[in-house]
Amino acid sequence: MVFFSRLRAERAANRDLGNGVWRRAHDRFNRSLDRVFQVIEGIEDDRLHNEFVARANDLAELLPVVREICREAQTLTPSEDEQIPQRTARIHRALTKSANDLATTAQAMAMLRIQAEAGGADMLFAVDNRARIVTEEVGQAQRLLRELFD
């Protein structure tokens, strides 16, 4: 049963996002988000775990936003290959940067986790700063997309 639901989701993604740059931008963000949740798995310190989960959940709320941006961009400038459409290149760049910074957020969480497990002070400001940058970049992609429709 899981196989068929995964197949339906794959077909829907192909229909909405195409097979080009917009699909890859969405998938890159999704993989980076998966990394964030992988870092959280197995944290024994309840306080640190809860802090990370709260931040990860906030970042997870961006995934439907990224999907919608990619869907609208695919409608506006369809892509089925690796060529980034010139008209929406700045949107693609903002999404790519957001996915890269999301992966860096996961890395900051991992380093903070190691530090906390070794008895060091946990300084969440690095994670918070990275998460803020991701949110800003997704917001930038939204603004750039709206500008194309204005």
Coordinates of C-alpha atoms in Angstrom, one line a residue:
M1 CA 0.0 0.0 0.0
V2 CA 2.9 2.4 0.8
F3 CA 4.3 1.8 -2.6
F4 CA 1.2 3.0 -4.4
S5 CA 0.8 6.1 -2.2
R6 CA 4.5 6.9 -2.9
L7 CA 3.9 6.4 -6.6
R8 CA 0.8 8.7 -6.5
A9 CA 2.8 11.3 -4.7
E10 CA 5.6 11.0 -7.3
R11 CA 3.2 11.5 -10.2
A12 CA 1.6 14.5 -8.5
A13 CA 5.0 16.0 -8.0
N14 CA 5.9 15.4 -11.6
R15 CA 2.7 17.0 -12.7
D16 CA 3.0 20.0 -10.4
L17 CA 6.8 20.5 -10.4
G18 CA 7.9 19.0 -13.7
N19 CA 11.2 17.2 -14.0
G20 CA 13.5 20.2 -14.3
V21 CA 15.0 22.8 -12.1
W22 CA 11.8 23.4 -10.0
R23 CA 11.5 19.8 -9.1
R24 CA 15.2 19.7 -8.1
A25 CA 14.9 22.9 -6.1
H26 CA 12.0 21.4 -4.1
D27 CA 13.7 18.1 -3.6
R28 CA 16.9 19.7 -2.5
F29 CA 15.0 21.7 0.2
N30 CA 13.2 18.5 1.3
R31 CA 16.5 16.5 1.6
S32 CA 18.0 19.3 3.7
L33 CA 15.0 19.3 5.9
D34 CA 15.4 15.5 6.3
R35 CA 18.9 16.1 7.5
V36 CA 17.7 18.4 10.2
F37 CA 15.3 15.7 11.5
Q38 CA 18.1 13.0 11.2
V39 CA 20.3 15.1 13.5
I40 CA 17.5 15.2 16.1
E41 CA 17.0 11.5 16.2
G42 CA 18.5 9.9 19.3
I43 CA 19.2 13.1 21.3
E44 CA 19.0 12.0 24.9
D45 CA 19.0 15.5 26.5
D46 CA 15.3 16.3 26.7
R47 CA 15.8 20.1 26.8
L48 CA 18.1 20.1 23.7
H49 CA 15.8 17.7 21.9
N50 CA 12.8 19.9 22.5
E51 CA 14.7 23.0 21.4
F52 CA 15.8 21.3 18.2
V53 CA 12.3 19.9 17.5
A54 CA 10.7 23.4 17.9
R55 CA 13.1 24.9 15.4
A56 CA 12.8 21.9 13.0
N57 CA 9.1 22.2 13.1
D58 CA 9.3 25.8 12.2
L59 CA 11.5 25.0 9.3
A60 CA 9.2 22.1 8.2
E61 CA 6.4 24.7 7.8
L62 CA 8.4 26.2 5.0
L63 CA 8.3 23.0 2.8
P64 CA 4.7 23.6 1.5
V65 CA 5.7 27.2 0.8
V66 CA 8.7 26.1 -1.2
R67 CA 6.5 23.5 -3.0
E68 CA 4.0 26.2 -3.9
I69 CA 6.8 28.6 -5.1
C70 CA 8.2 25.8 -7.3
R71 CA 4.7 24.9 -8.6
E72 CA 4.0 28.5 -9.6
A73 CA 7.4 28.9 -11.1
Q74 CA 7.0 25.7 -13.1
T75 CA 3.6 27.1 -14.4
L76 CA 5.2 30.4 -15.3
T77 CA 8.5 29.1 -16.7
P78 CA 8.2 25.4 -17.3
S79 CA 11.4 23.4 -17.0
E80 CA 12.1 19.8 -17.9
D81 CA 15.9 20.0 -18.0
E82 CA 18.8 21.6 -16.2
Q83 CA 18.5 25.0 -17.9
I84 CA 17.4 27.7 -15.4
P85 CA 14.8 29.9 -17.0
Q86 CA 16.1 33.5 -17.1
R87 CA 12.8 35.1 -16.1
T88 CA 12.8 33.2 -12.8
A89 CA 16.5 32.7 -12.2
R90 CA 16.5 34.9 -9.1
I91 CA 13.7 32.8 -7.6
H92 CA 15.7 29.7 -8.3
R93 CA 18.8 31.2 -6.7
A94 CA 16.9 32.1 -3.5
L95 CA 15.5 28.6 -3.3
T96 CA 18.9 27.0 -3.9
K97 CA 20.4 29.2 -1.2
S98 CA 17.7 28.4 1.2
A99 CA 18.2 24.7 0.7
N100 CA 22.0 25.1 1.2
D101 CA 21.5 27.1 4.3
L102 CA 19.0 24.6 5.6
A103 CA 21.7 21.9 5.2
T104 CA 24.1 24.2 7.1
T105 CA 21.4 24.5 9.8
A106 CA 21.5 20.7 10.1
Q107 CA 25.3 20.9 10.4
A108 CA 25.1 23.5 13.1
M109 CA 22.6 21.4 15.0
A110 CA 24.9 18.4 14.7
M111 CA 27.9 20.3 16.0
L112 CA 25.8 21.8 18.8
R113 CA 24.6 18.3 19.7
I114 CA 28.1 16.9 19.9
Q115 CA 29.2 19.8 22.0
A116 CA 26.2 19.4 24.4
E117 CA 26.8 15.7 24.7
A118 CA 30.4 16.3 25.6
G119 CA 29.2 18.6 28.5
G120 CA 29.8 21.9 26.8
A121 CA 27.4 24.8 26.8
D122 CA 24.8 24.7 24.1
M123 CA 24.7 27.9 22.2
L124 CA 21.5 27.9 20.1
F125 CA 22.2 31.3 18.5
A126 CA 24.1 29.6 15.7
V127 CA 21.2 27.4 14.8
D128 CA 18.7 30.3 15.2
N129 CA 20.7 32.5 13.0
R130 CA 20.9 29.8 10.3
A131 CA 17.1 29.1 10.6
R132 CA 16.4 32.8 10.2
I133 CA 18.5 33.0 7.1
V134 CA 16.5 30.1 5.6
T135 CA 13.2 31.7 6.4
E136 CA 14.4 35.0 4.9
E137 CA 15.5 33.3 1.7
V138 CA 12.2 31.5 1.2
G139 CA 10.5 34.8 1.8
Q140 CA 12.7 36.5 -0.8
A141 CA 11.7 33.8 -3.3
Q142 CA 8.0 34.5 -2.6
R143 CA 8.5 38.2 -3.0
L144 CA 10.4 37.7 -6.3
L145 CA 7.6 35.5 -7.6
R146 CA 4.9 38.0 -6.6
E147 CA 6.9 40.7 -8.5
L148 CA 6.6 38.7 -11.7
F149 CA 2.8 38.8 -11.3
D150 CA 2.5 42.5 -10.5

